Short mmCIF file of C-alpha atoms and ligand atoms in Angstrom, two decimals:
data_model
loop_
_atom_site.label_atom_id
_atom_site.label_comp_id
_atom_site.label_asym_id
_atom_site.label_seq_id
_atom_site.Cartn_x
_atom_site.Cartn_y
_atom_site.Cartn_z
CA UNK A 1 0.17 0.06 -0.09
CA UNK A 2 1.79 3.24 -1.16
CA UNK A 3 -1.03 5.26 -0.42
CA UNK A 4 -0.30 8.57 1.74
CA UNK A 5 -1.97 11.22 3.20
CA UNK A 6 -1.81 14.98 2.21
CA UNK A 7 -3.44 16.32 5.15
CA UNK A 8 -7.40 18.00 5.04
CA UNK A 9 -8.55 14.57 4.90
CA UNK A 10 -7.14 13.59 1.39
CA UNK A 11 -5.23 10.45 0.48
CA UNK A 12 -2.81 10.14 -2.77
CA UNK A 13 -2.33 7.18 -4.34
CA UNK A 14 1.64 7.38 -3.86
CA UNK A 15 3.50 9.56 -2.55
CA UNK A 16 6.20 10.85 -5.61
CA UNK A 17 5.62 13.85 -7.52
CA UNK A 18 7.15 16.46 -9.18
CA UNK A 19 9.11 19.42 -7.85
CA UNK A 20 7.71 23.50 -8.67
CA UNK A 21 9.74 24.89 -11.70
CA UNK A 22 11.11 22.12 -13.25
CA UNK A 23 8.21 20.38 -15.30
CA UNK A 24 6.54 23.93 -15.59
CA UNK A 25 3.15 23.00 -16.75
CA UNK A 26 3.41 19.13 -17.29
CA UNK A 27 3.08 18.91 -20.72
CA UNK A 28 6.77 18.05 -21.68
CA UNK A 29 6.71 15.17 -19.22
CA UNK A 30 3.39 13.87 -20.48
CA UNK A 31 5.81 13.21 -23.59
CA UNK A 32 7.71 10.49 -21.46
CA UNK A 33 5.30 9.44 -18.85
CA UNK A 34 1.93 9.39 -17.73
CA UNK A 35 1.51 12.41 -15.13
CA UNK A 36 -1.70 10.63 -14.18
CA UNK A 37 0.46 8.18 -12.84
CA UNK A 38 2.15 10.40 -10.50
CA UNK A 39 0.73 11.27 -6.51
CA UNK A 40 0.09 14.35 -7.62
CA UNK A 41 1.72 17.00 -9.98
CA UNK A 42 3.04 20.12 -8.74
CA UNK A 43 3.31 23.18 -11.32
CA UNK A 44 5.47 26.11 -11.82
CA UNK A 45 4.94 29.04 -9.23
CA UNK A 46 2.00 31.05 -10.58
CA UNK A 47 1.88 35.22 -9.57
CA UNK A 48 -1.17 37.35 -10.62
CA UNK A 49 -0.03 38.47 -14.15
CA UNK A 50 2.42 36.83 -16.64
CA UNK A 51 6.09 37.42 -16.38
CA UNK A 52 9.48 36.81 -18.34
CA UNK A 53 11.68 36.75 -15.52
CA UNK A 54 15.44 37.73 -14.79
CA UNK A 55 17.78 38.49 -17.82
CA UNK A 56 19.96 35.16 -19.16
CA UNK A 57 21.86 33.75 -18.19
CA UNK A 58 19.61 32.09 -15.82
CA UNK A 59 20.77 28.68 -15.10
CA UNK A 60 24.81 27.34 -14.44
CA UNK A 61 25.32 23.92 -13.74
CA UNK A 62 27.88 22.97 -10.58
CA UNK A 63 29.40 20.33 -9.59
CA UNK A 64 26.91 19.74 -6.51
CA UNK A 65 24.04 21.33 -8.62
CA UNK A 66 21.91 23.39 -10.48
CA UNK A 67 22.34 27.03 -9.65
CA UNK A 68 18.88 29.14 -11.03
CA UNK A 69 18.15 32.66 -11.26
CA UNK A 70 14.81 31.79 -13.61
CA UNK A 71 12.58 35.20 -11.35
CA UNK A 72 9.62 33.19 -11.48
CA UNK A 73 8.45 33.61 -15.20
CA UNK A 74 5.40 32.00 -15.76
CA UNK A 75 2.06 32.74 -17.61
CA UNK A 76 0.14 34.35 -14.79
CA UNK A 77 -2.88 33.07 -13.19
CA UNK A 78 -5.57 33.73 -15.33
CA UNK A 79 -3.92 31.78 -18.81
CA UNK A 80 -3.15 29.33 -15.94
CA UNK A 81 -6.64 28.34 -15.06
CA UNK A 82 -7.87 28.91 -18.79
CA UNK A 83 -5.09 26.46 -20.31
CA UNK A 84 -2.44 24.69 -18.43
CA UNK A 85 -5.20 23.47 -15.41
CA UNK A 86 -7.87 22.00 -18.11
CA UNK A 87 -5.34 20.25 -19.80
CA UNK A 88 -4.16 18.95 -16.58
CA UNK A 89 -6.83 17.21 -15.76
CA UNK A 90 -7.69 16.07 -19.22
CA UNK A 91 -5.20 13.56 -18.61
CA UNK A 92 -6.32 12.90 -15.15
CA UNK A 93 -3.34 14.31 -13.12
CA UNK A 94 -4.02 15.06 -9.45
CA UNK A 95 -2.58 18.55 -9.29
CA UNK A 96 -1.06 21.08 -6.86
CA UNK A 97 -0.39 24.36 -8.43
CA UNK A 98 2.28 26.33 -7.06
CA UNK A 99 1.44 29.69 -6.22
CA UNK A 100 3.81 32.92 -5.58
CA UNK A 101 2.70 36.84 -4.97
CA UNK A 102 5.05 39.58 -4.01
CA UNK A 103 2.32 40.92 -1.68
CA UNK A 104 -0.34 38.90 1.03
CA UNK A 105 -3.03 40.14 -1.23
CA UNK A 106 -1.65 39.10 -4.39
CA UNK A 107 -1.28 35.74 -2.89
CA UNK A 108 -5.41 35.81 -1.68
CA UNK A 109 -6.29 36.92 -4.96
CA UNK A 110 -4.30 34.03 -6.95
CA UNK A 111 -5.98 31.63 -4.77
CA UNK A 112 -9.36 32.63 -4.88
CA UNK A 113 -8.80 33.21 -9.06
CA UNK A 114 -7.92 29.15 -8.52
CA UNK A 115 -10.65 28.58 -6.58
CA UNK A 116 -13.54 29.91 -9.04
CA UNK A 117 -11.68 28.07 -11.83
CA UNK A 118 -13.97 25.67 -14.01
CA UNK A 119 -11.00 22.84 -13.69
CA UNK A 120 -10.73 22.81 -9.89
CA UNK A 121 -11.73 19.71 -9.24
CA UNK A 122 -8.36 18.73 -10.56
CA UNK A 123 -6.43 20.54 -7.35
CA UNK A 124 -5.51 18.53 -4.67
CA UNK A 125 -4.15 20.99 -2.62
CA UNK A 126 -1.77 23.88 -3.17
CA UNK A 127 1.26 24.90 -2.28
CA UNK A 128 1.94 28.18 -1.27
CA UNK A 129 5.44 29.53 -2.32
CA UNK A 130 6.73 31.41 0.14
CA UNK A 131 10.50 31.05 -0.02
CA UNK A 132 11.55 31.69 -4.18
CA UNK A 133 15.42 32.87 -4.05
CA UNK A 134 15.19 34.74 -7.14
CA UNK A 135 13.54 38.22 -6.32
CA UNK A 136 15.13 41.73 -5.86
CA UNK A 137 17.05 42.13 -2.29
CA UNK A 138 14.98 38.65 -1.72
CA UNK A 139 12.55 40.78 -0.25
CA UNK A 140 9.87 38.88 -1.11
CA UNK A 141 10.93 36.18 0.73
CA UNK A 142 8.34 35.76 3.36
CA UNK A 143 9.86 32.93 4.56
CA UNK A 144 12.55 34.05 6.53
CA UNK A 145 9.57 36.02 8.97
CA UNK A 146 7.54 34.03 10.68
CA UNK A 147 5.39 36.94 10.74
CA UNK A 148 5.10 37.43 7.28
CA UNK A 149 4.46 34.07 6.19
CA UNK A 150 1.62 33.21 8.98
CA UNK A 151 -0.03 36.29 7.40
CA UNK A 152 0.30 34.62 3.65
CA UNK A 153 -0.47 31.25 4.84
CA UNK A 154 -3.55 32.51 6.64
CA UNK A 155 -5.20 34.61 3.76
CA UNK A 156 -4.42 31.54 1.09
CA UNK A 157 -6.04 29.34 3.54
CA UNK A 158 -9.52 31.75 3.69
CA UNK A 159 -9.67 31.55 -0.31
CA UNK A 160 -9.86 28.03 -0.29
CA UNK A 161 -12.37 24.77 1.16
CA UNK A 162 -11.15 23.28 3.69
CA UNK A 163 -10.43 19.84 1.89
CA UNK A 164 -8.07 21.76 0.18
CA UNK A 165 -5.11 21.16 1.86
CA UNK A 166 -2.26 24.26 2.18
CA UNK A 167 1.08 23.53 1.88
CA UNK A 168 3.86 26.21 2.84
CA UNK A 169 6.96 25.54 0.87
CA UNK A 170 9.93 26.48 3.43
CA UNK A 171 13.06 27.98 2.62
CA UNK A 172 16.40 26.61 3.69
CA UNK A 173 18.40 29.73 4.28
CA UNK A 174 16.79 30.73 7.70
CA UNK A 175 19.04 29.93 10.55
CA UNK A 176 15.38 28.49 12.49
CA UNK A 177 13.36 26.32 10.24
CA UNK A 178 11.06 25.36 12.81
CA UNK A 179 10.68 28.38 14.07
CA UNK A 180 8.66 29.09 10.42
CA UNK A 181 7.39 25.93 10.28
CA UNK A 182 5.76 26.22 13.51
CA UNK A 183 4.31 29.89 12.36
CA UNK A 184 3.03 28.39 9.24
CA UNK A 185 1.29 25.77 11.27
CA UNK A 186 -0.10 27.86 13.48
CA UNK A 187 -1.53 30.00 11.03
CA UNK A 188 -3.75 27.24 9.29
CA UNK A 189 -1.51 25.54 7.02
CA UNK A 190 -2.04 21.73 7.03
CA UNK A 191 1.55 20.82 5.44
CA UNK A 192 5.22 21.44 5.16
CA UNK A 193 7.21 21.61 1.82
CA UNK A 194 10.84 21.14 2.41
CA UNK A 195 12.88 22.78 0.99
CA UNK A 196 13.15 25.23 -1.32
CA UNK A 197 16.63 25.96 -3.22
CA UNK A 198 19.83 27.17 -1.24
CA UNK A 199 21.03 30.87 -1.89
CA UNK A 200 24.34 30.50 -4.30
CA UNK A 201 26.53 31.54 -6.80
CA UNK A 202 28.95 30.71 -9.58
CA UNK A 203 31.35 33.58 -10.72
CA UNK A 204 33.02 32.87 -14.31
CA UNK A 205 36.67 33.41 -14.31
CA UNK A 206 37.02 34.25 -18.28
CA UNK A 207 34.54 37.61 -17.74
CA UNK A 208 35.85 38.00 -13.44
CA UNK A 209 31.98 38.68 -13.15
CA UNK A 210 29.15 36.25 -11.55
CA UNK A 211 27.91 33.86 -14.32
CA UNK A 212 24.18 34.46 -13.70
CA UNK A 213 22.24 37.23 -15.15
CA UNK A 214 20.70 37.31 -11.44
CA UNK A 215 23.83 37.42 -9.86
CA UNK A 216 22.85 35.38 -7.10
CA UNK A 217 20.96 32.08 -7.66
CA UNK A 218 19.16 28.83 -6.59
CA UNK A 219 21.24 25.74 -5.80
CA UNK A 220 19.37 22.76 -6.16
CA UNK A 221 20.34 18.93 -6.65
CA UNK A 222 22.64 16.43 -5.33
CA UNK A 223 24.17 19.24 -2.83
CA UNK A 224 21.38 20.46 -1.19
CA UNK A 225 19.88 16.72 -0.54
CA UNK A 226 21.62 16.65 2.98
CA UNK A 227 20.12 20.08 4.05
CA UNK A 228 16.71 18.83 3.01
CA UNK A 229 17.07 15.52 5.07
CA UNK A 230 18.35 17.96 7.90
CA UNK A 231 15.30 20.12 7.50
CA UNK A 232 12.73 17.67 7.25
CA UNK A 233 14.92 15.16 10.47
CA UNK A 234 14.57 18.77 12.36
CA UNK A 235 10.88 20.04 11.76
CA UNK A 236 9.55 16.47 12.47
CA UNK A 237 12.03 16.26 16.02
CA UNK A 238 9.79 19.35 16.39
CA UNK A 239 6.50 17.77 15.93
CA UNK A 240 7.50 14.61 17.87
CA UNK A 241 8.18 16.91 21.18
CA UNK A 242 4.96 18.64 20.83
CA UNK A 243 6.52 21.78 20.00
CA UNK A 244 4.13 21.94 17.19
CA UNK A 245 0.87 20.17 15.95
CA UNK A 246 1.72 17.28 13.57
CA UNK A 247 1.26 17.67 9.84
CA UNK A 248 2.43 15.88 6.51
CA UNK A 249 5.80 17.06 5.32
CA UNK A 250 6.58 16.98 1.64
CA UNK A 251 10.52 16.35 1.04
CA UNK A 252 12.07 17.56 -1.75
CA UNK A 253 16.04 18.33 -2.45
CA UNK A 254 18.35 16.88 -4.43
CA UNK A 255 16.84 12.90 -5.16
CA UNK A 256 17.55 11.21 -8.04
CA UNK A 257 16.84 7.18 -6.74
CA UNK A 258 14.32 5.13 -4.33
CA UNK A 259 17.61 5.52 -2.19
CA UNK A 260 17.76 9.25 -2.00
CA UNK A 261 13.33 9.48 -1.55
CA UNK A 262 14.01 6.72 1.13
CA UNK A 263 16.31 8.63 2.84
CA UNK A 264 13.90 11.83 3.55
CA UNK A 265 11.29 9.59 4.49
CA UNK A 266 12.97 7.64 6.87
CA UNK A 267 13.71 11.66 8.33
CA UNK A 268 9.72 12.62 7.87
CA UNK A 269 8.22 13.10 4.77
CA UNK A 270 5.39 11.22 3.61
CA UNK A 271 6.17 12.63 0.17
CA UNK A 272 8.52 12.95 -2.05
CA UNK A 273 8.65 15.40 -4.93
CA UNK A 274 11.38 14.96 -7.34
CA UNK A 275 12.69 17.98 -9.77
CA UNK A 276 16.34 18.48 -11.16
CA UNK A 277 16.86 14.81 -12.15
CA UNK A 278 14.14 14.87 -14.90
CA UNK A 279 16.53 17.43 -16.79
CA UNK A 280 18.98 14.04 -17.19
CA UNK A 281 16.05 11.98 -17.03
CA UNK A 282 12.39 13.05 -18.04
CA UNK A 283 10.55 9.89 -16.08
CA UNK A 284 12.74 10.04 -13.19
CA UNK A 285 9.71 10.71 -10.45
CA UNK A 286 8.36 7.46 -11.91
CA UNK A 287 11.33 5.42 -11.56
CA UNK A 288 11.78 7.15 -8.18
CA UNK A 289 9.13 5.15 -7.12
CA UNK A 290 9.30 2.18 -8.52
CA UNK A 291 12.58 2.43 -6.75
CA UNK A 292 11.17 3.11 -3.44
CA UNK A 293 8.64 0.70 -4.28
CA UNK A 294 11.19 -2.29 -4.02
CA UNK A 295 13.06 -0.99 -1.46
CA UNK A 296 10.44 -0.44 1.11
CA UNK A 297 9.33 -4.05 0.05
CA UNK A 298 12.97 -5.84 0.33
CA UNK A 299 12.92 -4.01 3.58
CA UNK A 300 9.87 -5.31 4.94
CA UNK A 301 7.43 -2.60 4.69
CA UNK A 302 3.70 -3.99 4.04
CA UNK A 303 2.97 0.12 3.98
CA UNK A 304 4.60 3.08 2.66
CA UNK A 305 3.43 5.01 5.50
CA UNK A 306 5.30 2.72 8.45
CA UNK A 307 8.63 4.11 6.97
CA UNK A 308 7.54 7.55 7.65
CA UNK A 309 9.69 9.25 10.32
CA UNK A 310 11.00 5.88 11.39
CA UNK A 311 14.50 7.21 11.65
CA UNK A 312 13.38 8.86 14.84
CA UNK A 313 13.08 5.29 16.86
CA UNK A 314 10.14 5.94 17.94
O1 LIG B 1 11.63 31.13 -10.76
C1 LIG B 1 12.42 31.06 -10.35
O2 LIG B 1 13.55 32.26 -10.08
C2 LIG B 1 12.40 30.28 -8.92
C3 LIG B 1 11.21 29.79 -8.18
BR1 LIG B 1 9.62 30.85 -7.81
C4 LIG B 1 11.40 29.02 -6.86
O3 LIG B 1 10.62 29.04 -5.90
N1 LIG B 1 12.87 28.31 -6.44
C5 LIG B 1 14.08 28.68 -7.28
O4 LIG B 1 14.99 28.07 -7.03
N2 LIG B 1 13.67 29.50 -8.25
#
């Protein structure tokens, strides 16, 4: 039994998801596998208006992963609900839209537009991206401030039906991730997604200038996997110790194999997102699910849920 609890009374048939940003609206990946086979499809973060994002170059490869300074390129919520969401519904995908805003009212507007849309019944939850690293002065990174995080989450929660779980996507670039996690849950988050990319930078030594147009960027891929495992562990530990309410955690950060996924599961994640790995292997999310399944069976777990947080030894 691979099913998993998404919170707010929702279950998914399996715990594998795409990570926001790496698969846009799903059409590219659907050429390689059936996106309806995923537990859920997570979209690129969508804002109120269309955006072209930051100037190029905005991707750099590093030995530890990929650095991006995309800057929230996207179609805007109106085009998303008119085109992308109906297409995802037509192929039978369970959709977890990622939403973003430059103010709490923008987040609320995006959530309300989503709710009012004709394909809303394909939506199984909403991921609130409060942790994009690629915004001017990082001033839009609500996830560094518990009060700002709580305000956004509370406003989004108000716009959506009770049976749609609201997830807060957290940044690893904070001193105490459990404080932010607790603030989001207190404000009404039904779950937490950890982690967004880690702020980084690459210098082009031919030009002796920063390589990315946006100067800094978000690091994803293998190098941030231990950071994700640590963040998931710390927040799950805070839940075990009663320092915050227990809610489901989605683990994300550098997962390439079933083994990588199992590490996050053992730390406390009850769902797993695969992002950067799709650039080398577009079918990575379904391959990781197959590998995870084989590993769980080899280890004698009859149900996926029994493996969640086992590394805490409780
Ligand atoms: O679009 C981006 O630059 C971006 C976003 Br919204 C995010 O949340 N994380 C990231 O690494 N890049």
